[in-house]
């Protein structure tokens, strides 16, 4: 007898359903999509027990007529596309026609709906294993879906659900994403009887972002770009998070995850955001739907963008422009005045670090910590004290320069500071195009065997970045030009370090990234080292130059260049106050 049998419909339905619905958050995502597609401008999400016992989404959208409502819970039924070609002009969030049927396969499901303009409503009840039932019912215009006992029929899946808290975080993230994408709609979200979000329809995106992340409103830099076939609306805040969870990307209002776009957005931030921290970024790409392919994954999170190089270039330059706005608005230097001596909790080293972090201008993240830091750190002095009020008090560990100011002491990392200065000078001298110098004797390099092809393919990108390379023999190449700012006699050292890091760190071979990466490498290599001894004059002029920089408080890798402790703080430590 053969080994192969056809799976019963009930089994493969559940398997397929598990792909679309892999947790309470995906039920919320799908029901929100449907409410948005139905044109609702008031959407109410209610969940209990992390969504495990109840998820309900109520909308005031178009509603459905009775016969449609019964069809809607069937497999592969949709009102959103009819042919494959319709995908090219897709304007809705849904199109696969499988969300409701998948939810029905794995939960106790009720949908109550009334089509706008019709006198009566319909109720559909579905339980796993039996066909859905339809009956007339009283209903407001719009649709309410309630999903109970998710995954009772899939015990294995149920076991993998996380704690209620963890599930709630994922659910909230879904609501937040949709709320950012659709600012003109109202959203209410309640978890275990606790109101979590209450967002009225907003006038514009900034208002919605401010509603979700209070306090960002004044802080957002907005850049718009319009090019043939696509449009970018970028909001960037100087506030940072320790991870990318404050970075949102939307393509035609659809929240998407795209690592390469995130890389493009973050690469110009290197050295402007502190190391290991990320600016809040809200990037909206509106693009001709014929140029993208949304049909990649049932969760519709992945999108294929076609003209990626043009879009990437525009993204990169928009972020750069936004960052120059951030620099102009320069992070105010929090200068604790004598009246706000830090409390005793600041005497532990970690807290000292936090205080000084505020002090060199790091932007705190949202939430409680931000509030605590801002109220605890006193007045904003603005600007940076000029150097003639500084006294050089010497160097320690052959690395750190110590200065005394009237009301504080300043510790400068000489290497990091010099790196920042060189980086900005080099950047300024390279201007828009890259000035290059031709090497008298070309430098010959042999890349790792598996990278040779990549080098050969990207000769143009390297040339645009000022590094002209020519294949030499079968496995090596000659470098014939380097950016003009590279100091005399340091060319070989800097170029070889650049290639070493390039192979190791997997920098994309795109002109803009290569250029920034070369600059950073050259600045690092040319800077004074730890252990180099500076005289008083040199030390003072180093700080002078540092404070002339656009981003004085960070080296190009994002590490701090200086920290400052107030006199009041030191007096507190020594119990003089
Ligand atoms: P899709 O959204 O991909 O079309 P679904 O299974 O999510 O597939 O929904 C099937 C159909 O049910 C939709 O195409 C739509 O016509 C209808 N529908 C679902 N939810 C709603 C709603 N909240 N309001 C109005 N119509 C809805
Ligand atoms: Mg849908």
XYZ file of C-alpha atoms and ligand atoms in Angstrom:
605
model
C 0.000 0.000 0.000
C 1.225 3.513 -0.805
C 2.595 5.820 1.857
C 0.905 8.999 0.704
C -2.622 10.117 1.611
C -4.417 13.376 0.998
C -4.795 15.453 4.176
C -8.390 15.958 5.309
C -9.596 19.499 4.565
C -9.934 20.229 8.259
C -6.257 19.471 8.869
C -4.816 21.533 6.043
C -7.145 24.397 6.836
C -5.726 24.553 10.314
C -2.173 24.334 9.017
C -2.829 27.138 6.570
C -4.610 29.193 9.201
C -1.601 28.929 11.493
C 0.464 30.664 8.840
C -1.734 33.757 8.726
C -2.622 33.813 12.404
C 0.365 33.094 14.577
C -0.792 34.861 17.711
C -3.339 37.311 19.096
C -1.418 40.205 17.555
C -1.964 38.861 14.052
C -5.725 38.643 14.697
C -5.602 42.294 15.742
C -3.556 43.193 12.675
C -5.988 41.508 10.291
C -9.119 42.919 11.937
C -7.598 46.419 11.946
C -6.755 46.054 8.265
C -10.347 45.103 7.522
C -11.745 48.011 9.521
C -9.400 50.434 7.747
C -10.273 48.994 4.348
C -13.952 49.458 5.241
C -13.246 53.178 5.627
C -13.868 53.299 9.373
C -12.693 56.414 11.173
C -13.447 55.117 14.623
C -11.933 51.793 15.518
C -12.211 50.282 18.957
C -9.956 47.398 19.964
C -10.612 45.506 23.178
C -8.584 42.553 24.426
C -8.596 40.404 27.550
C -5.846 38.151 28.869
C -3.324 39.150 26.256
C -5.934 38.406 23.601
C -6.123 34.748 24.579
C -9.684 34.895 25.894
C -11.056 37.829 23.895
C -10.154 40.084 21.008
C -12.799 42.434 19.731
C -12.551 45.048 17.003
C -15.448 47.349 16.335
C -15.576 49.775 13.443
C -17.938 52.338 11.965
C -16.999 51.454 8.388
C -19.072 50.365 5.421
C -20.470 47.214 7.023
C -21.663 44.239 4.973
C -24.960 43.003 3.605
C -26.090 39.640 4.998
C -25.040 37.471 2.044
C -21.612 39.134 1.877
C -21.064 38.637 5.576
C -21.513 34.889 5.216
C -19.238 34.812 2.187
C -16.609 36.885 3.983
C -15.790 34.116 6.427
C -15.298 31.591 3.618
C -11.887 30.670 2.247
C -10.351 32.880 -0.455
C -13.213 35.324 -0.494
C -12.451 38.989 -0.924
C -14.051 42.139 -2.263
C -10.654 43.778 -2.788
C -9.231 42.167 -5.906
C -10.688 40.137 -8.733
C -7.734 39.500 -10.978
C -3.973 39.219 -10.607
C -3.623 42.571 -12.385
C -5.618 44.266 -9.616
C -2.611 43.736 -7.372
C -0.746 46.372 -9.406
C -3.200 49.055 -8.382
C -3.919 47.770 -4.902
C -5.111 50.479 -2.549
C -6.325 48.298 0.306
C -4.479 46.639 3.168
C -6.087 43.249 2.555
C -6.378 41.272 -0.668
C -5.631 37.641 0.148
C -9.132 36.833 1.316
C -7.909 34.448 3.959
C -7.865 36.346 7.264
C -11.437 35.825 8.448
C -11.563 32.189 7.383
C -8.230 31.551 9.118
C -9.405 33.185 12.327
C -12.626 31.131 12.170
C -10.611 27.924 11.829
C -8.854 28.478 15.150
C -11.305 30.300 17.443
C -14.887 30.905 18.474
C -15.807 33.728 16.144
C -18.699 36.181 15.968
C -19.192 38.959 13.429
C -22.031 41.435 13.669
C -22.471 43.885 10.849
C -24.863 46.311 9.258
C -24.315 47.815 5.872
C -24.542 51.596 5.871
C -28.000 52.541 4.564
C -29.622 49.194 5.337
C -32.263 48.778 7.983
C -31.160 45.525 9.548
C -27.975 43.790 10.481
C -26.553 40.264 10.366
C -24.742 38.080 12.817
C -22.345 35.325 11.786
C -21.279 32.757 14.350
C -18.545 30.264 13.636
C -16.962 27.570 15.759
C -14.124 25.308 14.624
C -15.328 22.155 12.960
C -18.831 23.337 12.053
C -20.011 25.573 9.197
C -20.681 29.234 9.994
C -24.289 30.201 10.803
C -25.941 33.438 9.782
C -28.968 35.160 11.369
C -30.552 38.605 11.289
C -29.478 40.725 14.238
C -29.653 44.218 15.611
C -26.459 46.154 14.867
C -25.123 49.669 14.538
C -23.830 50.539 11.078
C -20.352 49.071 10.732
C -18.853 45.821 11.889
C -17.860 44.213 15.169
C -15.783 41.071 15.227
C -15.177 39.183 18.411
C -12.707 36.337 18.694
C -12.786 34.109 21.741
C -10.675 31.162 22.876
C -7.983 31.576 20.262
C -6.127 28.369 19.397
C -8.239 26.073 21.601
C -8.189 23.750 18.615
C -4.423 24.071 18.176
C -3.064 23.151 21.624
C 0.523 23.108 20.364
C 0.220 26.681 19.125
C -1.519 27.747 22.294
C 1.369 26.440 24.362
C 3.734 28.759 22.539
C 1.839 31.902 23.379
C 3.856 34.197 25.613
C 2.812 35.782 28.895
C -0.166 38.138 28.686
C 2.216 41.037 29.123
C 4.353 39.983 26.183
C 1.321 39.374 23.972
C -0.087 42.765 24.948
C 3.122 44.466 23.900
C 2.881 42.878 20.469
C -0.775 43.854 20.172
C -0.079 47.434 21.150
C 2.719 47.584 18.589
C 0.200 46.589 15.892
C -2.260 49.275 16.939
C 0.518 51.873 17.104
C 1.739 51.018 13.611
C -1.734 51.338 12.127
C -2.365 54.534 14.063
C 0.803 56.087 12.622
C -0.053 54.981 9.106
C -3.648 56.253 9.305
C -3.454 59.470 11.296
C -6.816 60.717 10.013
C -8.653 57.838 11.732
C -9.535 57.504 15.414
C -8.311 54.527 17.451
C -9.207 53.352 20.917
C -7.487 50.437 22.543
C -8.390 48.867 25.877
C -6.577 45.929 27.463
C -8.069 44.100 30.457
C -10.470 47.001 31.087
C -7.554 49.462 31.104
C -7.625 52.221 28.473
C -4.251 52.147 26.725
C -4.712 54.424 23.712
C -7.350 56.954 22.879
C -6.476 58.725 19.661
C -8.851 61.169 18.031
C -8.546 61.627 14.281
C -5.487 63.879 13.790
C -5.005 66.796 11.389
C -1.606 65.611 10.266
C 1.051 63.009 10.918
C 3.036 65.122 13.343
C -0.022 65.518 15.531
C -0.579 61.758 15.554
C 3.075 61.030 16.307
C 2.943 63.525 19.144
C -0.241 61.851 20.424
C 1.523 58.505 20.522
C 4.891 59.737 21.791
C 4.023 62.792 23.856
C 6.491 65.608 23.613
C 7.861 64.811 20.168
C 5.720 67.381 18.394
C 8.147 70.304 18.592
C 11.085 68.077 18.184
C 10.340 66.509 14.815
C 12.233 67.560 11.725
C 10.148 67.029 8.627
C 11.610 66.458 5.167
C 9.541 65.880 2.028
C 10.912 64.569 -1.225
C 9.034 64.042 -4.413
C 10.546 62.233 -7.349
C 9.202 60.519 -10.389
C 7.209 57.503 -9.228
C 7.588 58.025 -5.493
C 7.369 60.449 -2.613
C 9.012 60.467 0.818
C 7.771 62.056 4.007
C 10.340 61.726 6.718
C 9.947 62.695 10.365
C 13.064 62.474 12.478
C 13.407 63.239 16.154
C 16.673 63.845 17.965
C 15.379 61.613 20.716
C 16.910 58.178 20.727
C 16.127 54.634 21.760
C 18.564 51.844 22.586
C 17.171 49.811 19.677
C 15.343 50.364 16.404
C 11.906 50.033 17.951
C 11.362 53.774 17.469
C 11.899 53.508 13.728
C 8.806 53.051 11.621
C 8.662 52.465 7.925
C 5.523 52.666 5.817
C 5.121 51.948 2.158
C 1.792 53.242 0.871
C 0.587 53.341 4.469
C 1.457 49.706 4.941
C 3.849 49.157 7.848
C 6.770 47.149 6.541
C 10.003 45.716 7.834
C 12.898 46.087 5.433
C 16.395 45.671 6.762
C 18.076 47.273 3.829
C 15.911 50.402 4.035
C 16.582 50.598 7.768
C 20.283 50.376 7.028
C 20.002 53.183 4.505
C 18.142 55.316 7.010
C 20.607 54.687 9.810
C 23.861 54.960 7.929
C 23.898 58.791 7.810
C 23.129 58.780 11.555
C 26.410 57.082 12.412
C 28.363 59.371 14.652
C 25.436 61.740 15.101
C 23.352 59.406 17.218
C 25.330 58.144 20.207
C 26.810 54.664 19.742
C 24.231 51.952 20.246
C 21.323 54.394 20.126
C 18.868 55.164 17.352
C 16.873 58.265 16.476
C 13.108 58.083 16.299
C 12.355 57.930 12.588
C 9.008 57.793 10.835
C 9.494 57.226 7.131
C 6.519 57.236 4.788
C 7.157 56.114 1.248
C 4.359 56.656 -1.223
C 5.160 54.784 -4.366
C 3.418 53.786 -7.558
C 1.963 50.380 -6.601
C 3.119 48.949 -9.900
C 6.686 49.390 -8.626
C 6.268 47.236 -5.544
C 5.277 43.699 -4.837
C 3.290 43.333 -1.615
C 2.418 39.731 -2.157
C 5.417 38.260 -0.392
C 4.213 36.928 2.912
C 0.826 36.257 4.505
C 1.560 38.870 7.169
C 2.173 41.362 4.357
C 5.135 42.765 6.271
C 7.592 42.296 3.495
C 7.489 44.322 0.373
C 9.721 44.208 -2.618
C 10.725 47.645 -3.833
C 11.883 47.728 -7.395
C 13.823 50.910 -8.121
C 15.783 50.383 -4.965
C 18.851 52.389 -5.913
C 16.885 55.557 -6.694
C 14.675 55.159 -3.657
C 17.694 54.415 -1.501
C 19.556 57.464 -2.725
C 16.545 59.642 -1.939
C 16.122 58.056 1.500
C 19.759 58.610 2.283
C 19.736 62.231 1.252
C 16.450 62.941 3.051
C 17.901 61.576 6.290
C 21.062 63.622 5.812
C 19.006 66.727 5.319
C 16.924 65.938 8.400
C 20.098 65.445 10.387
C 21.421 68.822 9.374
C 18.175 70.222 10.781
C 18.886 68.344 13.977
C 22.350 69.828 14.102
C 21.036 73.339 13.638
C 18.565 72.814 16.410
C 21.588 71.514 18.306
C 20.895 69.399 21.341
C 20.774 71.891 24.195
C 23.424 71.305 26.776
C 21.777 70.644 30.054
C 23.731 72.589 32.595
C 22.612 71.742 36.104
C 22.728 74.962 38.075
C 23.702 75.194 41.707
C 20.043 75.018 42.672
C 19.628 71.516 41.342
C 22.257 69.505 43.106
C 21.790 65.859 42.237
C 20.183 63.724 44.893
C 22.038 61.012 46.818
C 21.009 58.377 44.307
C 23.382 60.007 41.862
C 26.343 59.084 44.019
C 26.460 55.557 42.631
C 28.725 55.317 39.588
C 26.006 54.211 37.165
C 23.930 57.203 38.027
C 26.946 59.447 37.605
C 27.256 58.071 34.145
C 23.611 58.807 33.429
C 23.902 62.335 34.648
C 26.945 63.018 32.564
C 25.200 61.394 29.653
C 22.551 64.065 29.799
C 25.241 66.529 30.239
C 27.065 65.856 27.029
C 23.813 66.143 25.231
C 22.607 62.615 24.761
C 18.908 62.688 24.126
C 16.964 60.654 26.643
C 14.368 58.247 25.367
C 10.685 58.743 25.893
C 8.867 57.810 29.023
C 9.632 57.964 32.669
C 13.367 58.059 32.403
C 13.134 61.067 30.138
C 10.865 62.865 32.567
C 13.110 62.067 35.513
C 16.225 63.254 33.744
C 14.720 66.425 32.436
C 13.340 67.554 35.720
C 16.408 66.407 37.608
C 18.971 68.125 35.487
C 18.062 71.726 36.010
C 18.163 74.540 33.532
C 19.181 74.473 29.936
C 22.093 76.797 29.469
C 22.171 76.467 25.681
C 25.345 76.864 23.629
C 28.733 75.760 24.809
C 31.045 77.775 27.012
C 33.819 79.423 25.055
C 37.305 78.173 25.570
C 38.790 81.280 27.123
C 36.997 80.378 30.321
C 38.797 77.035 30.387
C 41.984 76.195 32.255
C 44.021 73.191 31.235
C 44.829 71.112 34.312
C 46.741 68.285 32.718
C 46.404 64.870 31.169
C 45.779 61.519 32.829
C 46.170 57.958 31.633
C 47.892 59.534 28.605
C 44.451 59.829 27.081
C 42.162 62.221 28.930
C 42.563 65.968 29.163
C 41.295 67.688 32.256
C 39.958 71.262 32.151
C 38.527 73.490 34.815
C 35.654 75.860 34.130
C 34.038 78.266 36.486
C 31.299 75.878 37.570
C 32.405 72.497 36.316
C 35.240 70.287 35.246
C 35.539 68.920 31.774
C 37.189 65.648 30.790
C 38.003 65.257 27.112
C 38.985 62.041 25.352
C 41.779 63.396 23.159
C 41.554 60.746 20.478
C 37.767 60.851 20.195
C 37.793 64.662 20.121
C 40.457 64.839 17.440
C 38.636 62.223 15.394
C 35.481 64.356 15.426
C 37.402 67.469 14.372
C 39.179 65.701 11.508
C 35.969 64.014 10.437
C 34.141 67.303 10.076
C 37.082 69.038 8.414
C 37.459 66.227 5.926
C 33.747 66.216 5.309
C 33.740 69.959 4.673
C 36.723 69.768 2.337
C 35.173 66.956 0.351
C 32.047 69.070 -0.211
C 29.417 67.696 -2.525
C 31.666 65.885 -4.895
C 34.778 64.139 -3.697
C 38.036 65.891 -4.524
C 40.577 63.221 -5.246
C 44.321 62.989 -5.536
C 46.071 60.607 -7.874
C 48.666 58.419 -6.227
C 52.158 58.544 -7.737
C 52.505 54.824 -7.199
C 49.233 52.841 -7.214
C 48.598 50.737 -4.131
C 48.054 47.063 -4.858
C 45.529 45.059 -2.812
C 44.348 41.476 -2.912
C 40.846 41.050 -1.471
C 39.708 37.750 0.071
C 38.990 35.398 -2.831
C 35.211 35.449 -2.308
C 35.063 39.260 -2.374
C 36.912 39.889 -5.631
C 33.745 39.690 -7.731
C 31.985 42.205 -5.528
C 34.892 44.636 -5.863
C 34.924 44.300 -9.634
C 31.178 44.855 -9.839
C 31.251 47.985 -7.733
C 34.084 49.857 -9.387
C 31.711 52.745 -10.152
C 30.549 53.103 -6.552
C 34.146 53.151 -5.346
C 35.053 55.768 -7.958
C 32.140 57.952 -6.869
C 33.405 57.676 -3.318
C 36.815 58.961 -4.468
C 38.561 55.587 -4.442
C 39.364 54.639 -7.986
C 40.335 50.996 -8.400
C 41.566 49.087 -11.440
C 41.687 45.315 -11.726
C 45.288 44.101 -11.779
C 45.804 40.499 -12.787
C 43.146 37.994 -11.841
C 42.831 38.478 -8.148
C 44.162 41.860 -7.101
C 43.481 45.464 -7.947
C 45.283 48.790 -7.859
C 44.036 51.834 -6.018
C 44.908 54.863 -8.142
C 43.083 57.731 -6.415
C 42.026 58.518 -2.855
C 40.030 61.455 -1.466
C 42.208 64.573 -1.407
C 41.866 65.089 2.343
C 43.925 62.008 3.182
C 47.115 63.328 4.832
C 50.437 62.973 2.965
C 52.222 59.671 3.545
C 49.262 58.170 5.376
C 47.569 56.952 2.201
C 48.651 53.332 2.303
C 47.902 52.876 5.974
C 44.443 54.442 5.685
C 43.460 52.673 2.478
C 44.505 49.293 3.805
C 42.632 49.843 7.057
C 39.610 50.906 5.017
C 39.616 47.685 3.021
C 40.203 45.553 6.113
C 37.198 47.074 7.808
C 35.176 46.989 4.611
C 35.612 43.211 4.264
C 35.024 42.601 7.929
C 32.038 44.833 8.620
C 30.051 44.115 5.479
C 29.441 47.742 4.493
C 27.184 47.887 1.418
C 29.096 48.853 -1.689
C 27.103 52.029 -2.322
C 28.887 55.279 -3.053
C 27.307 57.239 -0.172
C 28.057 54.564 2.411
C 31.563 53.973 1.107
C 32.291 57.674 1.242
C 31.113 58.039 4.843
C 32.936 54.903 5.847
C 36.192 56.059 4.267
C 35.893 59.415 6.007
C 35.354 57.777 9.362
C 38.342 55.471 8.837
C 40.591 58.308 7.699
C 39.577 60.489 10.644
C 40.218 57.696 13.100
C 43.601 56.833 11.612
C 44.796 60.427 11.375
C 43.763 61.441 14.879
C 46.139 61.708 17.830
C 46.333 58.440 19.646
C 45.899 57.550 23.239
C 49.345 58.020 24.700
C 50.355 60.895 22.388
C 51.397 63.705 24.689
C 49.851 67.110 23.965
C 51.171 70.424 25.256
C 48.899 72.984 26.916
C 48.511 75.028 23.739
C 47.615 71.945 21.732
C 45.177 70.766 24.355
C 43.392 74.106 24.431
C 43.228 74.413 20.690
C 41.898 70.864 20.442
C 38.963 71.768 22.679
C 38.525 75.018 20.804
C 38.225 73.157 17.500
C 36.002 70.545 19.068
C 33.484 73.109 20.214
C 33.391 74.520 16.698
C 32.115 71.191 15.362
C 28.528 70.542 14.431
C 28.352 67.487 16.635
C 30.987 68.185 19.280
C 29.777 65.687 21.821
C 30.325 62.493 19.854
C 33.161 60.971 17.840
C 32.272 59.664 14.370
C 31.654 56.219 15.860
C 29.165 57.730 18.296
C 31.223 57.583 21.478
C 31.298 60.627 23.746
C 34.168 63.065 23.212
C 33.785 64.754 26.584
C 31.933 64.615 29.859
C 31.371 67.366 32.340
C 30.789 67.254 36.098
C 29.449 70.289 37.867
C 31.199 71.876 40.782
C 27.951 71.504 42.690
C 28.003 67.787 42.033
C 31.602 67.434 43.201
C 30.830 69.436 46.327
C 27.920 67.141 46.976
C 30.126 64.070 46.634
C 32.512 65.539 49.224
C 29.613 66.457 51.496
C 30.454 70.133 51.449
C 26.840 70.910 50.691
P -9.325 40.418 2.687
O -9.284 41.530 3.675
O -7.964 39.995 2.277
O -10.231 40.691 1.550
P -10.614 38.967 4.820
O -10.790 37.522 5.069
O -9.884 39.749 5.851
O -9.913 39.112 3.414
O -12.026 39.628 4.607
C -12.882 39.143 3.577
C -13.836 40.198 3.093
O -14.752 40.521 4.124
C -13.190 41.520 2.755
O -12.714 41.537 1.433
C -14.333 42.513 2.975
O -15.131 42.619 1.835
C -15.139 41.861 4.069
N -14.874 42.451 5.393
C -14.084 41.922 6.362
N -14.049 42.708 7.447
C -14.843 43.766 7.189
C -15.217 44.946 7.926
N -14.731 45.191 9.151
N -16.080 45.818 7.331
C -16.545 45.583 6.087
N -16.200 44.500 5.352
C -15.383 43.593 5.874
Mg -8.476 41.351 5.535
